[in-house]
CSV table of C-alpha atoms in Angstrom, one decimal:
chain,number,residue,atom,x,y,z
A,1,MET,CA,0.0,0.0,0.0
A,2,SER,CA,1.5,3.3,-1.1
A,3,GLN,CA,1.8,6.1,1.4
A,4,ALA,CA,1.3,9.8,0.8
A,5,ARG,CA,4.4,11.9,1.0
A,6,ASP,CA,4.7,14.4,3.9
A,7,HIS,CA,6.1,17.1,1.7
A,8,GLY,CA,4.5,16.2,-1.6
A,9,GLY,CA,2.5,18.1,-4.1
A,10,ASP,CA,-1.0,18.0,-2.5
A,11,HIS,CA,0.2,18.8,1.0
A,12,ARG,CA,0.7,22.4,2.1
A,13,LEU,CA,3.4,23.0,4.8
A,14,ILE,CA,3.1,25.5,7.5
A,15,ARG,CA,6.2,26.0,9.6
A,16,PRO,CA,5.8,25.6,13.3
A,17,PHE,CA,5.6,28.6,15.6
A,18,ARG,CA,6.6,28.7,19.2
A,19,ASN,CA,4.0,27.3,21.4
A,20,ARG,CA,2.2,30.1,23.2
A,21,VAL,CA,0.3,29.8,26.5
A,22,THR,CA,-3.0,31.7,26.5
A,23,GLY,CA,-3.2,34.5,29.0
A,24,PRO,CA,-5.7,34.9,31.8
A,25,GLY,CA,-7.8,37.5,29.9
A,26,SER,CA,-10.8,35.2,29.2
A,27,VAL,CA,-10.7,34.0,32.8
A,28,ALA,CA,-10.7,37.6,34.1
A,29,ARG,CA,-13.6,38.5,31.8
A,30,ARG,CA,-15.6,35.6,33.2
A,31,GLY,CA,-14.8,36.7,36.7
A,32,VAL,CA,-16.0,40.2,36.0
A,33,ALA,CA,-19.2,38.9,34.5
A,34,ALA,CA,-19.8,36.7,37.5
A,35,GLN,CA,-19.4,39.6,39.9
A,36,LEU,CA,-21.8,41.8,37.9
A,37,ALA,CA,-24.4,39.0,38.0
A,38,ALA,CA,-24.0,38.7,41.7
A,39,TYR,CA,-24.6,42.4,42.2
A,40,ALA,CA,-27.4,42.7,39.7
A,41,PRO,CA,-30.3,42.3,42.3
A,42,VAL,CA,-28.9,45.3,44.2
A,43,LEU,CA,-28.8,47.6,41.2
A,44,PRO,CA,-32.5,48.6,41.3
A,45,VAL,CA,-32.3,49.6,45.0
A,46,LEU,CA,-29.1,51.5,44.2
A,47,ILE,CA,-30.7,53.4,41.4
A,48,VAL,CA,-33.7,54.4,43.6
A,49,SER,CA,-31.3,55.6,46.3
A,50,VAL,CA,-29.3,57.7,43.8
A,51,VAL,CA,-32.5,59.3,42.5
A,52,VAL,CA,-33.6,60.1,46.1
A,53,LEU,CA,-30.2,61.5,46.9
A,54,VAL,CA,-30.2,63.8,43.9
A,55,ALA,CA,-33.8,64.9,44.5
A,56,VAL,CA,-32.9,65.8,48.1
A,57,LEU,CA,-29.8,67.7,47.1
A,58,CYS,CA,-31.4,69.6,44.2
A,59,GLY,CA,-34.9,70.1,45.7
A,60,ALA,CA,-36.4,70.5,42.3
A,61,GLY,CA,-39.9,69.4,42.9
A,62,THR,CA,-41.3,66.7,40.6
A,63,ILE,CA,-38.4,66.8,38.1
A,64,TRP,CA,-36.6,63.8,39.6
A,65,LEU,CA,-39.5,61.8,40.9
A,66,PRO,CA,-40.4,60.0,37.6
A,67,LEU,CA,-37.0,58.5,37.5
A,68,LEU,CA,-37.9,56.3,40.5
A,69,ALA,CA,-39.8,54.1,38.0
A,70,VAL,CA,-36.4,52.9,36.7
A,71,GLY,CA,-35.9,50.9,39.9
A,72,PRO,CA,-38.9,48.4,39.4
A,73,ALA,CA,-38.4,48.4,35.7
A,74,LEU,CA,-34.8,47.2,36.1
A,75,ALA,CA,-35.8,44.8,38.9
A,76,ALA,CA,-37.9,42.9,36.3
A,77,THR,CA,-34.8,41.9,34.4
A,78,THR,CA,-32.9,40.7,37.5
A,79,GLY,CA,-35.4,39.3,40.0
A,80,GLY,CA,-38.8,37.7,40.5
A,81,PRO,CA,-42.2,39.4,40.9
A,82,ARG,CA,-41.9,39.8,44.7
A,83,GLY,CA,-38.6,41.6,44.3
A,84,VAL,CA,-40.1,43.9,41.7
A,85,LEU,CA,-43.0,44.7,44.1
A,86,ARG,CA,-40.6,45.4,47.0
A,87,VAL,CA,-38.5,47.8,44.9
A,88,GLY,CA,-41.7,49.5,43.6
A,89,LEU,CA,-43.1,49.9,47.2
A,90,LEU,CA,-39.8,51.3,48.3
A,91,ALA,CA,-39.8,53.8,45.4
A,92,ALA,CA,-43.4,54.8,46.1
A,93,VAL,CA,-42.8,55.4,49.8
A,94,LEU,CA,-39.7,57.5,49.1
A,95,GLY,CA,-41.4,59.4,46.3
A,96,ALA,CA,-44.3,60.3,48.5
A,97,ALA,CA,-41.9,61.5,51.2
A,98,LEU,CA,-40.0,63.6,48.7
A,99,GLY,CA,-43.1,65.1,47.3
A,100,THR,CA,-44.4,66.0,50.7
A,101,ARG,CA,-41.0,67.4,51.7
A,102,ASN,CA,-40.7,69.6,48.6
A,103,ARG,CA,-44.4,70.7,48.7
A,104,VAL,CA,-45.3,69.2,45.4
A,105,PRO,CA,-48.9,69.9,44.4
A,106,GLY,CA,-51.2,67.0,45.2
A,107,HIS,CA,-52.4,66.4,41.7
A,108,GLU,CA,-48.8,66.2,40.4
A,109,LEU,CA,-47.7,63.9,43.1
A,110,THR,CA,-50.7,61.7,42.6
A,111,ALA,CA,-49.9,61.4,38.8
A,112,VAL,CA,-46.3,60.5,39.5
A,113,LEU,CA,-47.2,57.9,42.1
A,114,SER,CA,-49.9,56.4,39.9
A,115,ALA,CA,-47.4,56.1,37.0
A,116,LEU,CA,-44.9,54.5,39.4
A,117,VAL,CA,-47.5,51.9,40.6
A,118,ALA,CA,-48.4,51.1,36.9
A,119,VAL,CA,-44.8,50.6,36.0
A,120,THR,CA,-44.3,48.4,39.1
A,121,LEU,CA,-47.3,46.2,38.2
A,122,ALA,CA,-46.3,45.9,34.6
A,123,SER,CA,-42.7,45.1,35.5
A,124,SER,CA,-43.9,42.4,38.0
A,125,LEU,CA,-46.0,40.8,35.2
A,126,ALA,CA,-43.0,40.9,32.9
A,127,SER,CA,-40.8,39.4,35.5
A,128,ALA,CA,-43.3,36.5,36.0
A,129,LEU,CA,-43.3,35.9,32.2
A,130,ARG,CA,-39.5,36.0,32.0
A,131,ALA,CA,-39.2,33.4,34.8
A,132,ARG,CA,-41.7,31.2,33.0
A,133,ARG,CA,-39.7,31.4,29.8
A,134,GLU,CA,-36.5,30.7,31.6
A,135,ARG,CA,-38.0,27.5,33.1
A,136,VAL,CA,-39.2,26.4,29.6
A,137,LEU,CA,-35.8,27.2,28.1
A,138,ALA,CA,-34.1,25.2,30.9
A,139,ALA,CA,-36.3,22.2,30.1
A,140,VAL,CA,-35.5,22.5,26.4
A,141,ARG,CA,-31.8,22.8,27.1
A,142,SER,CA,-31.9,19.7,29.3
A,143,VAL,CA,-33.7,17.7,26.5
A,144,ALA,CA,-31.2,19.1,23.9
A,145,GLU,CA,-28.3,18.1,26.1
A,146,ALA,CA,-29.7,14.6,26.5
A,147,ALA,CA,-30.2,14.3,22.7
A,148,GLN,CA,-26.7,15.6,22.1
A,149,HIS,CA,-25.2,13.1,24.5
A,150,ALA,CA,-27.1,10.3,22.7
A,151,LEU,CA,-26.0,11.6,19.3
A,152,LEU,CA,-22.4,12.8,20.1
A,153,LYS,CA,-21.3,10.3,22.7
A,154,PRO,CA,-18.5,11.5,25.0
A,155,VAL,CA,-15.1,10.5,23.7
A,156,PRO,CA,-12.7,9.2,26.3
A,157,ALA,CA,-9.2,10.7,26.7
A,158,THR,CA,-7.6,7.6,25.3
A,159,VAL,CA,-9.0,5.3,22.6
A,160,GLY,CA,-6.8,2.4,21.6
A,161,PRO,CA,-3.3,3.7,21.1
A,162,PHE,CA,-4.4,7.3,20.8
A,163,GLN,CA,-4.9,10.3,23.0
A,164,VAL,CA,-8.1,12.1,21.9
A,165,ALA,CA,-9.7,15.5,22.6
A,166,VAL,CA,-12.9,17.0,21.3
A,167,ARG,CA,-14.4,20.5,21.4
A,168,TYR,CA,-17.9,21.2,20.0
A,169,SER,CA,-19.8,24.5,19.9
A,170,ALA,CA,-23.3,24.8,18.4
A,171,ALA,CA,-24.3,28.1,16.9
A,172,ALA,CA,-27.7,27.7,18.6
A,173,ALA,CA,-26.1,28.1,22.0
A,174,GLU,CA,-29.4,27.9,23.8
A,175,ALA,CA,-30.0,24.4,22.4
A,176,ARG,CA,-26.4,23.3,22.5
A,177,ILE,CA,-26.9,21.0,19.5
A,178,GLY,CA,-26.3,21.5,15.8
A,179,GLY,CA,-25.5,19.8,12.5
A,180,ASP,CA,-21.8,19.1,13.0
A,181,PHE,CA,-21.0,15.6,14.2
A,182,TYR,CA,-18.1,13.3,15.1
A,183,ALA,CA,-17.6,9.8,16.3
A,184,LEU,CA,-14.6,7.6,17.2
A,185,VAL,CA,-14.9,3.9,17.7
A,186,PRO,CA,-12.4,1.0,18.3
A,187,THR,CA,-13.2,-1.8,15.9
A,188,PRO,CA,-11.8,-5.2,15.0
A,189,TYR,CA,-10.1,-3.4,12.1
A,190,GLY,CA,-8.5,-0.7,14.1
A,191,VAL,CA,-9.7,2.7,15.5
A,192,ARG,CA,-12.0,4.5,13.1
A,193,LEU,CA,-13.4,8.0,13.2
A,194,ILE,CA,-15.6,10.4,11.3
A,195,VAL,CA,-16.1,14.2,11.4
A,196,GLY,CA,-18.7,15.8,9.2
A,197,ASP,CA,-21.1,18.6,8.6
A,198,VAL,CA,-24.7,18.4,7.5
A,199,ARG,CA,-26.0,21.0,5.1
A,200,GLY,CA,-28.6,23.2,6.8
A,201,LYS,CA,-29.4,23.7,10.5
A,202,GLY,CA,-32.0,22.9,13.0
A,203,LEU,CA,-33.8,19.6,13.7
A,204,PRO,CA,-33.5,18.3,10.1
A,205,ALA,CA,-29.8,18.7,10.2
A,206,VAL,CA,-29.7,16.9,13.6
A,207,GLY,CA,-31.8,14.1,12.2
A,208,THR,CA,-29.4,13.7,9.3
A,209,ALA,CA,-26.4,13.7,11.6
A,210,ALA,CA,-28.0,11.0,13.7
A,211,LEU,CA,-28.6,8.9,10.6
A,212,VAL,CA,-24.9,9.2,9.5
A,213,LEU,CA,-23.5,8.4,12.9
A,214,GLY,CA,-25.8,5.4,13.3
A,215,VAL,CA,-24.7,3.9,9.9
A,216,PHE,CA,-21.1,4.7,10.6
A,217,ARG,CA,-21.0,3.0,14.0
A,218,GLU,CA,-22.5,-0.1,12.5
A,219,ALA,CA,-20.5,-0.2,9.3
A,220,ALA,CA,-17.2,0.5,11.2
A,221,TYR,CA,-17.6,-2.7,13.1
A,222,ASP,CA,-18.9,-4.8,10.2
A,223,GLU,CA,-16.8,-3.7,7.2
A,224,PRO,CA,-13.1,-4.6,7.0
A,225,ASP,CA,-12.6,-2.0,4.2
A,226,LEU,CA,-12.8,1.7,4.8
A,227,PHE,CA,-14.4,2.3,1.4
A,228,ALA,CA,-17.1,-0.1,2.3
A,229,VAL,CA,-17.9,2.0,5.4
A,230,VAL,CA,-18.2,5.1,3.2
A,231,GLY,CA,-20.3,3.2,0.7
A,232,ARG,CA,-22.9,2.2,3.3
A,233,ILE,CA,-23.2,5.7,4.5
A,234,GLU,CA,-23.6,6.9,0.9
A,235,ARG,CA,-26.4,4.4,0.2
A,236,SER,CA,-28.3,5.2,3.3
A,237,LEU,CA,-28.2,8.9,2.6
A,238,ALA,CA,-29.3,8.4,-1.0
A,239,ARG,CA,-32.4,6.7,0.3
A,240,ASN,CA,-33.2,9.3,3.0
A,241,LEU,CA,-31.9,12.7,2.0
A,242,GLY,CA,-33.8,15.3,-0.1
A,243,VAL,CA,-32.6,16.5,-3.5
A,244,ASP,CA,-30.7,19.5,-2.2
A,245,ASP,CA,-29.3,17.9,0.9
A,246,PHE,CA,-25.8,16.5,1.4
A,247,VAL,CA,-23.2,15.8,4.0
A,248,THR,CA,-19.5,16.5,3.9
A,249,ALA,CA,-17.3,14.2,6.0
A,250,VAL,CA,-13.8,12.8,6.5
A,251,VAL,CA,-13.5,9.1,7.5
A,252,VAL,CA,-10.3,8.0,9.0
A,253,GLY,CA,-9.0,4.5,9.8
A,254,TYR,CA,-6.0,3.1,11.6
A,255,PRO,CA,-5.6,-0.4,10.1
A,256,ARG,CA,-2.2,-1.1,11.5
A,257,ALA,CA,0.5,0.5,13.6
A,258,GLY,CA,2.1,3.5,12.0
A,259,HIS,CA,-0.5,4.0,9.2
A,260,LEU,CA,-3.6,6.1,8.7
A,261,GLU,CA,-6.2,5.8,5.9
A,262,VAL,CA,-8.2,8.9,5.0
A,263,VAL,CA,-11.3,9.2,2.8
A,264,ASN,CA,-12.4,12.8,2.2
A,265,CYS,CA,-15.9,13.4,0.9
A,266,GLY,CA,-16.0,17.1,0.1
A,267,HIS,CA,-14.9,18.1,3.6
A,268,ALA,CA,-12.3,20.5,4.9
A,269,PRO,CA,-8.8,18.8,4.7
A,270,PRO,CA,-7.4,17.5,8.0
A,271,LEU,CA,-4.3,19.0,9.5
A,272,LEU,CA,-1.4,16.6,10.2
A,273,VAL,CA,1.1,17.7,12.9
A,274,ARG,CA,4.4,15.8,12.7
A,275,GLY,CA,6.4,15.2,15.9
A,276,SER,CA,8.7,18.0,14.9
A,277,GLY,CA,5.8,20.5,15.0
A,278,THR,CA,5.4,20.9,11.3
A,279,VAL,CA,1.7,21.3,10.3
A,280,VAL,CA,0.8,19.6,7.0
A,281,THR,CA,-2.6,20.2,5.2
A,282,VAL,CA,-3.8,16.8,3.9
A,283,GLU,CA,-5.4,17.7,0.7
A,284,PRO,CA,-7.3,14.9,-1.1
A,285,ASP,CA,-5.6,13.3,-4.1
A,286,ARG,CA,-8.6,14.4,-6.2
A,287,PRO,CA,-11.8,16.3,-5.4
A,288,ALA,CA,-14.8,14.2,-4.4
A,289,SER,CA,-18.5,15.1,-4.0
A,290,PRO,CA,-20.1,15.2,-0.5
A,291,LEU,CA,-22.0,12.2,0.7
A,292,GLY,CA,-25.5,12.0,-0.7
A,293,LEU,CA,-24.5,13.4,-4.1
A,294,ARG,CA,-22.7,10.4,-5.6
A,295,THR,CA,-25.6,9.7,-8.0
A,296,LEU,CA,-25.3,13.2,-9.5
A,297,THR,CA,-21.6,12.9,-10.3
A,298,ASP,CA,-18.9,10.4,-11.4
A,299,GLU,CA,-16.5,11.6,-8.7
A,300,ILE,CA,-15.3,8.8,-6.5
A,301,PRO,CA,-13.4,9.7,-3.3
A,302,SER,CA,-9.8,8.6,-3.1
A,303,LEU,CA,-8.1,6.7,-0.2
A,304,GLN,CA,-5.0,8.3,1.1
A,305,ALA,CA,-2.4,6.4,3.1
A,306,LEU,CA,-0.5,8.5,5.6
A,307,ALA,CA,2.5,7.5,7.8
A,308,PHE,CA,1.5,8.2,11.4
A,309,ALA,CA,4.4,7.8,13.7
A,310,ASP,CA,4.8,8.3,17.5
A,311,GLY,CA,4.3,11.9,18.4
A,312,ASP,CA,2.2,12.7,15.3
A,313,GLN,CA,-1.2,14.3,15.6
A,314,LEU,CA,-4.2,14.7,13.3
A,315,LEU,CA,-6.8,17.5,13.6
A,316,LEU,CA,-10.2,17.1,12.0
A,317,TYR,CA,-12.6,20.0,12.1
A,318,THR,CA,-15.7,21.5,10.4
A,319,ASP,CA,-16.0,24.7,8.4
A,320,GLY,CA,-17.5,26.6,11.3
A,321,VAL,CA,-13.9,26.9,12.5
A,322,THR,CA,-12.1,28.0,9.3
A,323,GLU,CA,-15.0,30.2,8.1
A,324,ALA,CA,-15.2,32.1,11.4
A,325,ARG,CA,-14.6,35.8,10.7
A,326,ASN,CA,-13.5,38.7,12.8
A,327,GLN,CA,-14.8,42.3,12.6
A,328,LEU,CA,-12.5,42.9,9.6
A,329,ARG,CA,-14.1,39.8,7.8
A,330,GLU,CA,-10.9,37.9,8.1
A,331,PHE,CA,-11.1,34.1,8.4
A,332,TYR,CA,-9.6,32.4,11.4
A,333,PRO,CA,-6.2,30.9,10.4
A,334,LEU,CA,-6.6,27.5,11.9
A,335,ALA,CA,-3.3,26.0,10.7
A,336,GLU,CA,-1.3,28.9,12.1
A,337,GLY,CA,-3.2,28.7,15.4
A,338,LEU,CA,-2.6,24.9,15.6
A,339,ALA,CA,1.1,25.5,15.0
A,340,ARG,CA,1.2,28.1,17.8
A,341,HIS,CA,-0.7,26.0,20.4
A,342,VAL,CA,0.3,22.4,19.6
A,343,SER,CA,1.4,20.5,22.7
A,344,ASP,CA,1.6,17.0,24.0
A,345,GLU,CA,-1.8,17.3,25.6
A,346,PRO,CA,-4.6,17.3,23.0
A,347,ALA,CA,-7.1,18.7,25.5
A,348,GLY,CA,-4.9,21.6,26.2
A,349,THR,CA,-4.3,22.2,22.5
A,350,LEU,CA,-8.0,22.3,21.7
A,351,THR,CA,-8.8,24.5,24.7
A,352,ALA,CA,-6.2,27.1,23.5
A,353,LEU,CA,-7.5,26.9,19.9
A,354,HIS,CA,-11.1,27.3,21.0
A,355,GLU,CA,-10.4,30.3,23.2
A,356,GLU,CA,-8.4,31.9,20.4
A,357,LEU,CA,-11.3,31.2,18.0
A,358,LEU,CA,-13.8,32.8,20.2
A,359,ALA,CA,-11.5,35.8,20.7
A,360,HIS,CA,-11.2,36.1,16.9
A,361,VAL,CA,-15.0,36.2,16.3
A,362,GLY,CA,-15.7,38.5,19.3
A,363,GLY,CA,-17.1,35.9,21.7
A,364,ARG,CA,-19.8,34.0,19.8
A,365,LEU,CA,-19.7,31.7,16.8
A,366,HIS,CA,-22.2,32.1,14.0
A,367,ASP,CA,-21.9,28.5,12.8
A,368,ASP,CA,-21.5,25.1,14.4
A,369,ALA,CA,-17.9,24.2,15.0
A,370,ALA,CA,-16.3,20.9,15.9
A,371,LEU,CA,-12.6,20.0,16.6
A,372,LEU,CA,-11.3,16.5,17.1
A,373,LEU,CA,-7.6,16.0,17.7
A,374,LEU,CA,-5.9,12.6,17.6
A,375,ARG,CA,-2.4,12.0,19.0
A,376,LYS,CA,-0.2,9.0,18.9
A,377,PRO,CA,1.9,9.1,22.1
A,378,ALA,CA,5.6,8.5,21.9
A,379,ALA,CA,5.3,5.7,24.5
A,380,SER,CA,2.8,3.1,23.2
A,381,HIS,CA,2.1,-0.4,24.1
A,382,LEU,CA,2.0,-1.3,20.4
A,383,ASP,CA,5.2,-2.2,18.6
A,384,ALA,CA,6.2,-0.3,15.5
A,385,GLY,CA,5.3,-3.0,13.1
A,386,GLU,CA,2.5,-4.7,14.9
A,387,ASP,CA,-0.9,-5.0,13.2
A,388,ILE,CA,-3.7,-3.8,15.5
A,389,SER,CA,-6.4,-5.7,13.7
A,390,VAL,CA,-7.9,-8.7,15.5
A,391,PRO,CA,-6.9,-12.0,14.0
A,392,PRO,CA,-9.6,-13.7,11.8
A,393,GLY,CA,-12.0,-15.9,13.8
A,394,SER,CA,-11.5,-14.1,17.1
A,395,VAL,CA,-14.6,-13.2,19.1
A,396,VAL,CA,-15.2,-9.5,19.8
A,397,SER,CA,-18.0,-7.9,21.8
A,398,GLU,CA,-19.2,-4.4,21.1
A,399,PRO,CA,-19.6,-2.0,24.1
A,400,GLY,CA,-22.9,-2.5,25.7
A,401,ASP,CA,-23.6,-5.6,23.6
A,402,THR,CA,-24.1,-8.9,25.2
A,403,THR,CA,-23.7,-10.9,22.0
A,404,SER,CA,-20.4,-11.8,20.3
A,405,ARG,CA,-19.5,-12.4,16.7
A,406,PRO,CA,-16.5,-13.6,14.7
A,407,THR,CA,-14.4,-10.9,13.1
A,408,ARG,CA,-13.5,-10.7,9.4
A,409,SER,CA,-10.0,-10.7,8.2
A,410,TRP,CA,-8.3,-7.5,7.1
A,411,CYS,CA,-8.2,-7.3,3.3
A,412,THR,CA,-5.8,-5.2,1.3
A,413,ARG,CA,-6.4,-3.8,-2.2
A,414,GLU,CA,-4.5,-1.5,-4.5
A,415,PHE,CA,-5.9,2.0,-5.1
A,416,GLY,CA,-7.0,1.0,-8.6
A,417,ALA,CA,-9.1,-1.9,-7.4
A,418,ARG,CA,-10.7,0.4,-4.8
A,419,GLN,CA,-11.7,2.9,-7.4
């Protein structure tokens, strides 16, 4: 089986930068936000006190009294209905005392206090509605989190011979779920993984992602050939997707020690980090259509064989990362960021990348974004030339499955036969 060259024609090299540790800026911002949230319930009382103090010092009759309504109006955004009523009662009592002290005409004082009572009641109702919406949103988020855990199962820190880390951010932050997906499973034919992106957003995209992941998890265990895994996903999508729908994905296999297989179906090219720190963009040998569009084109994805030695890392991601723009409409330079932050700890590398990505876009992503980093530790229990596939006829049990079945033997074909 031929191997792709590290410095060959289709691979773009990015020289390593010195690893940079992210500063405490984001932590400090979160601390300030937490302090402001803690003091938020006190702000309405503080505003009422300031208005009263200014009115006492200036003694300008009814000029300052209408500003007392700011207190209960603000309390509606930070507290419950009872808190709003307390602030409104405090503002009404202080307003009446100020009006009497400054000899405000009775009809003017009555109008001001009536307006204050009306604002207090309306704010109390708004606070009750807000609390109800927050409860509904919390229930929706809990359901969405459960659905996401079922769809995107947590990936352990180590899978087979690899260290693994994943970061996922949904554009719909309230729901915490989107159309990007990933999966990594150990199989009788080596560790296999997929990272992909469904066209569109919302529940239809989530349903398509669930379909792809379900087929992948089954096919990854059943099929000894990586092309057969991709073919089963393609056939399933052809039966279930609409005319304009498609899925981009990268499917990766580790059939034996020191070698990766990559099949790219219209997805962003993975980034390969050599042990020296050099970042290589793994462009496909030839362009291929996304999954679900095979019937509309004659393009067949190619299988690339990559040497994957101890200390090497592979980053798979979705376009929500590379298409993230800052205020100047500049895309986030993922390859350069990876070269800056690469380390021996995949979780630390992705944390630094994610924080830099959020800083680049100003705090919130406008598209789903997924990052999956695979690292082959220098110290491995596998020998350099050992095949990690299970010998034919061995019995393997899937996680959570009480049944066992014999495995199939690893079969090797030349690229021409695959195509």
